[in-house]
């Protein structure tokens, strides 16, 4: 790849390409370079189409320090040549990185803390070295933000948790427990809207499983548990939170079982579940511990709650379903599918199928069900690519691209 | 000197038609571009070195809106003039 070519090599290549003799080719190139260097110096400007522009710039004299002796020296004013590559050359050379775009950084995102930065970098190197690094970094920082909010929310919740804990240990009547727990859960839902949003795409089309959502929530909470101080009350709180998740999961399973005959359910569900095996397996580790600690209370609760919960979730789903109905309409006709391979992003898919990377939003919308986060695309996932005509998009139409960009901003801000 | 002038001058010196010269020049640029795109560096003795450089990502701030942007990494083509060309420039400088 990166070999050093000399004048002779270029002469060879040039001669074969033009069908000239080497002698002619060499003569041509010699004359060309001669004219280039002399005219560059005389005129101060030289343009070559599709290659670039050479410009002569004046550099003012400045003071500097001799690094060897430490004495002050003056660098005399001189002229230097700058080379600005033409757009054609720029694009050609930058092709491997052409999918990157400047990214607006939100407040609070800081790359200054070197320790955190290092960890992030290591993780990134391990995972996908050449993948969309920038987006991931931003996403990571968002996660930390979210965790910050979570811990705040937890601080508020500690008050609630203690009484429940007491009640549970004294094994009060079962009827009391669900009442206590439901409001608690509600507050949690209110406090963490963003997390819910993230989970939402999962729930919508499958229409009857809460498991992925629960699983999604878990890794975060586990991280927090590790990070947070050994505060005992906090630990208890986490146990409670864990039980709530388990209850939710059971409720979701129950709800699912009631609705198996729903025809749309099977396929997307499987995809979603398969996709989430990672996170569930992560979540599985701490779960048993929770169960051991308070097995009896857990069973009480699971008995008491499913009905209430399933009605709640179903209500949620109806709302989400109606929301979802609009954007998904154009996705059906003449769609092609593609399995995500390593290094594939939405933007590369869009570039391949639609001719512009900006149109990735439409692919995301068509596959929202399978993808909890548009910044993360799992390998091996089969993606539906809607027909370009049905979407009414055209890579040559600036208005169309503008619409896609607007949509892009909207989706990304939703994810945040 | 524009592309056209360069072609004209080159055609005059080589005693070829401008169309033919333009064609050859185009081929030359494609050869150069393709090699640079492949990551090769090209050294012309007495003229300079063309190579590609990777620029790291950086954070830039819009001075008006104070918005911070993460500018993605990119690969650019750079030209390093040879001492010969530098001297030529310098001598011009001295004449001024």
Coordinates of C-alpha atoms in Angstrom, one line a residue:
Chain A
X1 CA 0.0 0.0 0.0
X2 CA 2.0 2.9 1.3
X3 CA 5.0 2.6 -1.0
X4 CA 7.3 5.4 -2.0
X5 CA 7.1 6.2 -5.7
X6 CA 9.8 8.0 -7.5
X7 CA 9.8 9.9 -10.7
X8 CA 10.7 6.8 -12.7
X9 CA 7.7 4.9 -11.3
X10 CA 5.4 7.6 -12.3
X11 CA 6.9 7.7 -15.7
X12 CA 6.3 4.0 -16.1
X13 CA 2.7 4.3 -14.9
X14 CA 2.1 7.3 -17.1
X15 CA 3.6 5.7 -20.2
X16 CA 1.5 2.6 -19.9
X17 CA -1.6 4.5 -19.3
X18 CA -1.2 6.8 -22.2
X19 CA 0.4 4.3 -24.6
X20 CA 3.4 6.6 -25.1
X21 CA 7.0 5.5 -25.1
X22 CA 8.8 6.0 -21.9
X23 CA 11.0 8.6 -23.5
X24 CA 8.0 10.7 -24.5
X25 CA 6.4 10.3 -21.1
X26 CA 9.5 11.3 -19.3
X27 CA 10.0 14.3 -21.6
X28 CA 6.4 15.4 -20.9
X29 CA 6.7 15.0 -17.2
X30 CA 10.0 16.8 -17.0
X31 CA 8.6 19.7 -18.9
X32 CA 5.5 19.7 -16.8
X33 CA 7.4 19.8 -13.5
X34 CA 9.7 22.4 -14.8
X35 CA 6.9 24.7 -15.8
X36 CA 5.1 23.9 -12.6
X37 CA 8.0 24.9 -10.4
X38 CA 9.1 27.9 -12.4
X39 CA 5.5 29.3 -12.8
X40 CA 4.7 28.6 -9.3
X41 CA 7.5 30.8 -8.1
X42 CA 6.9 33.5 -10.7
X43 CA 3.1 33.8 -10.6
X44 CA 2.6 32.7 -7.0
X45 CA -0.3 30.7 -8.1
X46 CA -0.7 27.5 -10.1
X47 CA -3.9 25.6 -10.6
X48 CA -4.2 22.1 -12.0
X49 CA -7.7 20.8 -12.6
X50 CA -8.7 17.8 -10.5
X51 CA -5.4 18.0 -8.6
X52 CA -5.0 21.1 -6.6
X53 CA -3.8 24.6 -6.3
X54 CA -0.3 25.7 -5.4
X55 CA 0.0 29.1 -3.8
X56 CA 2.9 31.1 -2.6
X57 CA 2.4 32.8 0.8
X58 CA 4.5 35.4 2.5
X59 CA 5.6 34.5 6.0
X60 CA 6.5 37.4 8.3
X61 CA 9.7 37.3 10.2
X62 CA 9.4 36.1 13.7
X63 CA 11.4 35.4 16.8
X64 CA 12.2 32.0 17.9
X65 CA 14.5 30.1 20.2
X66 CA 17.3 27.9 19.0
X67 CA 16.4 24.5 20.5
X68 CA 20.1 23.5 20.8
X69 CA 21.6 26.6 22.3
X70 CA 18.6 28.3 23.8
X71 CA 19.4 31.6 22.3
X72 CA 16.9 33.8 20.6
X73 CA 17.1 33.9 16.9
X74 CA 15.1 35.7 14.3
X75 CA 13.5 33.7 11.5
X76 CA 13.7 36.0 8.5
X77 CA 10.5 36.7 6.5
X78 CA 10.3 34.3 3.6
X79 CA 7.8 32.8 1.2
X80 CA 6.5 29.3 1.3
X81 CA 4.3 27.2 -0.9
X82 CA 1.0 25.9 0.2
X83 CA -0.8 23.1 -1.6
X84 CA -4.6 22.9 -1.4
X85 CA -5.9 19.6 -2.9
X86 CA -8.8 19.9 -5.3
X87 CA -12.1 18.5 -4.2
X88 CA -11.7 15.5 -6.4
X89 CA -8.4 14.6 -4.9
X90 CA -9.6 15.4 -1.4
X91 CA -12.6 13.1 -1.7
X92 CA -10.5 10.3 -3.2
X93 CA -7.9 10.4 -0.5
X94 CA -10.4 10.8 2.3
X95 CA -12.6 8.0 1.2
X96 CA -12.1 5.8 4.2
X97 CA -13.3 8.6 6.5
X98 CA -15.9 10.0 4.2
X99 CA -18.7 8.9 6.4
X100 CA -17.7 11.1 9.3
X101 CA -19.4 14.3 9.9
X102 CA -18.8 17.1 12.3
X103 CA -20.8 16.5 15.4
X104 CA -22.3 19.1 17.7
X105 CA -21.1 18.6 21.2
X106 CA -23.6 19.3 24.0
X107 CA -22.8 21.1 27.2
X108 CA -21.3 18.9 29.8
X109 CA -19.5 16.7 27.3
X110 CA -15.9 17.0 28.2
X111 CA -12.9 15.2 26.9
X112 CA -10.6 16.7 29.4
X113 CA -10.6 14.0 32.1
X114 CA -7.8 11.9 30.8
X115 CA -8.6 8.8 32.9
X116 CA -12.1 8.5 31.6
X117 CA -10.9 9.3 28.1
X118 CA -8.3 6.5 28.2
X119 CA -10.9 4.0 29.3
X120 CA -13.2 5.1 26.5
X121 CA -10.4 4.8 24.0
X122 CA -9.5 1.4 25.1
X123 CA -13.0 0.2 24.9
X124 CA -13.4 1.6 21.5
X125 CA -10.2 0.1 20.2
X126 CA -11.3 -3.3 21.4
X127 CA -14.8 -3.0 20.0
X128 CA -14.7 -1.5 16.6
X129 CA -11.5 0.3 15.7
X130 CA -12.6 2.0 12.6
X131 CA -16.3 2.3 13.3
X132 CA -18.0 5.5 14.1
X133 CA -15.8 6.6 16.9
X134 CA -17.2 10.0 17.3
X135 CA -20.7 8.9 17.7
X136 CA -19.8 6.3 20.2
X137 CA -17.9 8.7 22.3
X138 CA -20.8 11.1 22.4
X139 CA -23.1 8.3 23.2
X140 CA -20.9 7.2 26.1
X141 CA -20.9 10.6 27.6
X142 CA -24.7 10.6 27.3
X143 CA -24.8 7.4 29.2
X144 CA -22.8 8.9 32.0
X145 CA -25.2 11.8 32.0
X146 CA -28.0 9.4 32.3
X147 CA -26.4 7.6 35.1
X148 CA -26.0 10.8 36.9
X149 CA -29.7 11.4 36.7
X150 CA -30.3 7.9 37.8
X151 CA -28.3 8.3 40.9
X152 CA -30.1 11.5 41.7
X153 CA -33.4 9.8 41.3
X154 CA -32.2 7.1 43.6
X155 CA -31.4 9.6 46.2
X156 CA -35.0 10.7 46.2
X157 CA -36.2 7.2 46.3
X158 CA -34.3 6.0 49.3
X159 CA -37.1 7.4 51.5
X160 CA -39.6 5.2 50.0
X161 CA -37.4 2.1 50.0
X162 CA -36.8 1.8 53.6
X163 CA -40.4 1.4 54.8
X164 CA -41.0 -1.2 52.1
X165 CA -37.9 -3.1 53.1
X166 CA -39.1 -3.1 56.7
X167 CA -42.5 -4.3 55.7
X168 CA -41.1 -7.0 53.6
X169 CA -38.9 -8.3 56.4
X170 CA -41.7 -8.4 58.9
X171 CA -43.7 -10.2 56.2
X172 CA -46.7 -8.0 56.4
X173 CA -49.9 -8.9 54.6
X174 CA -49.3 -9.4 50.9
X175 CA -52.0 -6.8 49.9
X176 CA -49.9 -4.0 51.3
X177 CA -46.9 -4.7 49.2
X178 CA -48.1 -4.1 45.7
X179 CA -49.7 -0.8 46.7
X180 CA -46.4 0.4 48.0
X181 CA -44.5 -0.8 45.0
X182 CA -46.6 0.5 42.2
X183 CA -46.2 4.2 43.1
X184 CA -42.5 3.6 43.5
X185 CA -42.3 2.2 40.1
X186 CA -44.2 5.1 38.7
X187 CA -41.8 7.6 40.1
X188 CA -39.0 5.7 38.5
X189 CA -40.7 5.8 35.2
X190 CA -41.3 9.5 35.5
X191 CA -37.7 10.2 36.5
X192 CA -36.2 8.3 33.7
X193 CA -38.0 9.3 30.5
X194 CA -34.9 9.1 28.4
X195 CA -34.2 5.6 29.3
X196 CA -37.7 4.6 28.5
X197 CA -37.5 6.3 25.1
X198 CA -34.4 4.3 24.3
X199 CA -36.3 1.1 25.1
X200 CA -39.4 2.2 23.3
X201 CA -38.5 1.1 19.8
X202 CA -38.2 -2.4 21.1
X203 CA -41.7 -2.6 22.5
X204 CA -43.6 -0.9 19.8
X205 CA -43.9 -3.4 17.0
X206 CA -43.5 -6.6 18.9
X207 CA -46.4 -5.1 20.9
X208 CA -46.1 -7.6 23.7
X209 CA -42.9 -7.9 25.3
X210 CA -41.3 -5.8 28.0
X211 CA -38.3 -8.1 28.5
X212 CA -35.9 -6.2 26.2
X213 CA -36.8 -3.0 27.9
X214 CA -36.1 -4.5 31.3
X215 CA -32.9 -6.0 30.1
X216 CA -31.9 -2.7 28.6
X217 CA -32.4 -0.9 31.8
X218 CA -30.4 -3.4 33.8
X219 CA -26.8 -3.0 32.6
X220 CA -27.0 0.7 33.5
X221 CA -28.3 0.0 36.9
X222 CA -25.7 -2.6 37.6
X223 CA -22.9 -0.3 36.6
X224 CA -24.3 2.2 39.0
X225 CA -24.3 -0.3 41.7
X226 CA -20.7 -1.0 41.2
X227 CA -19.8 2.7 41.1
X228 CA -21.9 3.9 43.9
X229 CA -20.5 3.9 47.5
X230 CA -21.0 0.9 49.7
X231 CA -23.9 2.7 51.3
X232 CA -26.1 0.1 52.8
X233 CA -29.4 1.8 52.2
X234 CA -28.5 2.2 48.5
X235 CA -27.8 -1.5 48.3
X236 CA -31.1 -2.3 49.7
X237 CA -32.6 0.0 47.3
X238 CA -31.0 -1.8 44.5
X239 CA -32.4 -5.0 45.7
X240 CA -35.8 -3.5 45.6
X241 CA -35.2 -2.1 42.2
X242 CA -34.1 -5.6 41.0
X243 CA -37.2 -7.2 42.3
X244 CA -39.3 -4.6 40.5
X245 CA -37.5 -5.4 37.3
X246 CA -38.1 -9.1 37.8
X247 CA -41.8 -8.4 38.5
X248 CA -42.0 -6.3 35.4
X249 CA -40.4 -9.2 33.4
X250 CA -42.8 -11.7 34.7
X251 CA -45.7 -9.4 33.9
X252 CA -44.4 -9.0 30.4
X253 CA -44.1 -12.7 29.9
X254 CA -47.6 -13.2 31.2
X255 CA -48.8 -10.6 28.8
X256 CA -46.9 -12.2 26.0
X257 CA -48.4 -15.6 26.7
X258 CA -51.9 -14.1 26.5
X259 CA -51.2 -12.7 23.1
X260 CA -49.2 -15.4 21.3
X261 CA -51.8 -15.6 18.6
X262 CA -51.1 -12.1 17.5
X263 CA -49.7 -12.8 14.0
X264 CA -47.2 -10.0 13.9
X265 CA -45.6 -11.0 17.1
X266 CA -43.3 -13.9 16.3
X267 CA -40.6 -12.8 14.0
X268 CA -39.7 -9.4 15.2
X269 CA -39.8 -10.7 18.8
X270 CA -37.3 -13.4 18.1
X271 CA -35.0 -10.9 16.5
X272 CA -35.3 -8.5 19.4
X273 CA -34.7 -11.3 21.9
X274 CA -31.8 -12.7 20.0
X275 CA -30.3 -9.3 19.8
X276 CA -30.6 -8.7 23.4
X277 CA -29.2 -12.0 24.6
X278 CA -26.0 -10.1 25.4
X279 CA -27.6 -7.7 27.8
X280 CA -29.8 -10.3 29.3
X281 CA -26.9 -12.5 30.0
X282 CA -25.2 -9.6 31.7
X283 CA -28.3 -8.9 33.6
X284 CA -28.7 -12.5 34.6
X285 CA -25.7 -12.5 36.9
X286 CA -26.9 -10.2 39.6
X287 CA -30.5 -11.3 39.3
X288 CA -30.1 -14.6 41.1
X289 CA -28.6 -12.8 44.1
X290 CA -31.6 -10.7 44.4
X291 CA -33.9 -13.6 44.2
X292 CA -32.0 -15.4 46.9
X293 CA -32.1 -12.6 49.3
X294 CA -35.8 -12.2 49.3
X295 CA -37.3 -15.1 47.6
X296 CA -40.5 -15.2 49.6
X297 CA -41.4 -11.6 49.1
X298 CA -40.7 -11.9 45.4
X299 CA -43.1 -14.7 44.9
X300 CA -45.7 -12.8 46.8
X301 CA -45.3 -9.8 44.7
X302 CA -45.3 -11.7 41.4
X303 CA -48.5 -13.3 42.4
X304 CA -50.1 -10.1 43.4
X305 CA -49.1 -7.9 40.5
X306 CA -49.2 -9.3 37.0
X307 CA -52.7 -8.2 36.3
X308 CA -52.2 -4.7 37.3
X309 CA -49.0 -4.5 35.4
X310 CA -50.1 -6.1 32.2
X311 CA -53.0 -3.7 31.9
X312 CA -50.7 -0.8 32.4
X313 CA -48.3 -2.0 29.8
X314 CA -51.0 -2.7 27.4
X315 CA -52.3 0.8 27.8
X316 CA -48.8 2.1 27.1
X317 CA -48.5 -0.1 24.0
X318 CA -51.7 1.2 22.5
X319 CA -50.4 4.8 22.8
X320 CA -47.0 3.8 21.3
X321 CA -48.6 1.9 18.6
X322 CA -50.6 4.9 17.4
X323 CA -47.5 7.0 17.5
X324 CA -45.6 4.5 15.5
X325 CA -48.2 4.0 12.8
X326 CA -47.4 7.1 10.8
X327 CA -43.8 6.9 9.9
X328 CA -43.8 3.2 9.2
X329 CA -46.3 3.4 6.4
X330 CA -43.9 3.7 3.4
X331 CA -41.7 0.9 4.5
X332 CA -43.5 -2.1 3.1
X333 CA -43.5 -2.1 -0.7
X334 CA -40.5 -3.6 -2.6
X335 CA -38.2 -3.6 0.3
X336 CA -34.9 -5.5 0.2
X337 CA -33.2 -7.0 3.2
X338 CA -29.6 -7.0 4.0
X339 CA -27.6 -8.7 6.8
X340 CA -25.4 -6.3 8.7
X341 CA -21.8 -7.2 8.4
X342 CA -18.8 -5.9 10.3
X343 CA -18.1 -2.3 9.6
X344 CA -21.5 -1.6 8.3
X345 CA -23.3 1.5 9.5
X346 CA -26.7 3.0 8.6
X347 CA -24.8 5.6 6.6
X348 CA -22.9 3.0 4.5
X349 CA -26.2 1.2 3.8
X350 CA -27.9 4.4 2.8
X351 CA -24.9 5.3 0.6
X352 CA -25.1 1.9 -1.1
X353 CA -28.8 1.8 -1.7
X354 CA -29.9 5.4 -2.0
X355 CA -26.8 7.1 -3.1
X356 CA -26.5 9.5 -0.2
X357 CA -25.6 8.8 3.4
X358 CA -28.1 11.3 4.7
X359 CA -30.9 8.9 3.9
X360 CA -29.9 6.5 6.7
X361 CA -32.8 7.9 8.7
X362 CA -35.3 6.1 6.5
X363 CA -33.6 2.8 7.0
X364 CA -33.6 3.4 10.7
X365 CA -37.2 4.2 10.7
X366 CA -38.1 1.1 8.8
X367 CA -36.1 -1.0 11.3
X368 CA -36.8 0.9 14.5
X369 CA -38.3 -2.2 15.9
X370 CA -35.0 -4.1 16.0
X371 CA -32.8 -1.3 16.9
X372 CA -32.9 0.3 20.3
X373 CA -30.3 2.9 19.5
X374 CA -29.6 4.2 16.0
X375 CA -25.9 4.7 17.0
X376 CA -25.5 1.0 17.6
X377 CA -26.0 -1.5 14.8
X378 CA -25.4 -5.1 15.7
X379 CA -23.7 -7.4 13.4
X380 CA -25.7 -10.3 11.9
X381 CA -28.9 -8.4 12.1
X382 CA -31.0 -8.4 9.0
X383 CA -32.2 -5.0 8.0
X384 CA -35.1 -4.1 5.9
X385 CA -34.2 -1.5 3.3
X386 CA -37.3 0.2 1.9
X387 CA -37.6 1.1 -1.7
X388 CA -36.2 4.5 -2.5
X389 CA -39.2 5.4 -4.7
X390 CA -41.8 4.7 -2.1
X391 CA -40.0 7.0 0.2
X392 CA -39.8 9.8 -2.4
X393 CA -36.1 10.4 -1.8
X394 CA -33.6 11.5 -4.4
X395 CA -29.9 12.0 -3.7
X396 CA -29.7 14.7 -6.3
X397 CA -32.6 16.7 -4.8
X398 CA -31.3 19.1 -2.2
X399 CA -34.7 19.5 -0.7
X400 CA -34.9 15.8 -0.2
X401 CA -31.6 15.7 1.5
X402 CA -32.6 18.6 3.7
X403 CA -35.6 16.8 4.9
X404 CA -33.5 13.8 5.7
X405 CA -31.1 16.0 7.7
X406 CA -34.0 17.5 9.7
X407 CA -35.2 14.0 10.4
X408 CA -31.7 13.0 11.3
X409 CA -31.5 15.8 13.9
X410 CA -34.9 14.9 15.3
X411 CA -34.0 11.2 15.7
X412 CA -30.7 11.9 17.3
X413 CA -32.2 14.4 19.7
X414 CA -34.8 11.8 20.6
X415 CA -32.1 9.3 21.4
X416 CA -30.4 11.8 23.7
Chain B
X1 CA -1.3 30.4 -13.6
X2 CA -4.5 28.6 -14.4
X3 CA -5.0 25.2 -15.8
X4 CA -5.6 26.6 -19.3
X5 CA -2.4 28.6 -19.3
X6 CA -0.5 25.6 -18.1
X7 CA -1.8 23.5 -21.0
X8 CA -1.0 26.2 -23.5
X9 CA 2.6 26.6 -22.2
X10 CA 3.1 22.9 -22.1
X11 CA 1.7 22.4 -25.7
X12 CA 4.0 25.2 -26.9
X13 CA 7.1 23.6 -25.4
X14 CA 6.3 20.0 -26.5
X15 CA 5.0 21.2 -29.9
X16 CA 1.8 19.2 -29.5
X17 CA -1.8 20.2 -29.9
X18 CA -3.5 21.7 -26.8
X19 CA -6.1 19.0 -26.9
X20 CA -3.5 16.2 -26.7
X21 CA -1.6 18.0 -24.0
X22 CA -4.8 18.5 -22.0
X23 CA -5.5 14.8 -22.3
X24 CA -2.0 13.9 -21.1
X25 CA -2.2 16.3 -18.2
X26 CA -5.5 14.7 -17.2
X27 CA -4.0 11.3 -17.3
X28 CA -1.1 12.5 -15.2
X29 CA -3.5 13.9 -12.5
X30 CA -5.5 10.6 -12.4
X31 CA -2.3 8.6 -12.0
X32 CA -1.3 10.9 -9.2
X33 CA -4.7 10.9 -7.6
X34 CA -5.0 7.1 -7.7
X35 CA -1.6 6.6 -6.2
X36 CA -2.3 9.1 -3.4
X37 CA -5.6 7.5 -2.8
X38 CA -3.9 4.1 -2.4
X39 CA -1.7 5.7 0.3
X40 CA 1.5 5.9 -1.8
X41 CA 3.8 8.9 -1.5
X42 CA 5.3 10.3 -4.7
X43 CA 8.6 12.0 -4.7
X44 CA 9.8 14.1 -7.6
X45 CA 13.4 14.9 -7.4
X46 CA 13.9 18.6 -7.5
X47 CA 10.2 19.4 -7.2
X48 CA 8.9 18.0 -4.0
X49 CA 7.0 15.2 -2.3
X50 CA 3.3 14.4 -2.4
X51 CA 2.0 12.3 0.3
X52 CA -1.0 11.7 2.5
X53 CA -1.4 12.6 6.1
X54 CA -4.0 11.6 8.7
X55 CA -5.3 14.4 10.7
X56 CA -6.8 13.5 14.1
X57 CA -10.2 14.5 15.2
X58 CA -10.4 17.7 17.1
X59 CA -12.9 20.0 18.8
X60 CA -13.5 23.3 17.2
X61 CA -15.6 26.1 18.6
X62 CA -17.7 28.4 16.6
X63 CA -16.5 31.8 17.8
X64 CA -19.9 33.5 17.2
X65 CA -22.3 30.9 18.7
X66 CA -19.8 29.2 21.0
X67 CA -21.0 25.9 19.8
X68 CA -18.5 23.1 20.1
X69 CA -18.1 20.7 17.2
X70 CA -16.2 17.5 17.1
X71 CA -14.4 17.5 13.8
X72 CA -13.9 14.0 12.6
X73 CA -10.5 12.7 11.6
X74 CA -9.6 12.9 7.9
X75 CA -6.9 12.1 5.5
X76 CA -5.4 14.8 3.4
X77 CA -2.9 15.1 0.6
X78 CA 0.0 17.3 1.4
X79 CA 2.9 18.6 -0.7
X80 CA 6.3 19.2 0.7
X81 CA 8.4 21.3 -1.7
X82 CA 12.0 20.2 -2.2
X83 CA 14.9 22.4 -1.2
X84 CA 15.4 23.2 -4.9
X85 CA 12.0 24.9 -5.1
X86 CA 12.4 26.6 -1.8
X87 CA 15.7 28.1 -3.0
X88 CA 14.0 29.2 -6.1
X89 CA 11.4 31.0 -4.0
X90 CA 14.0 32.5 -1.8
X91 CA 16.1 33.8 -4.6
X92 CA 13.0 35.5 -5.9
X93 CA 12.5 36.9 -2.4
X94 CA 16.0 38.4 -2.5
X95 CA 15.4 40.1 -5.8
X96 CA 12.4 41.9 -4.4

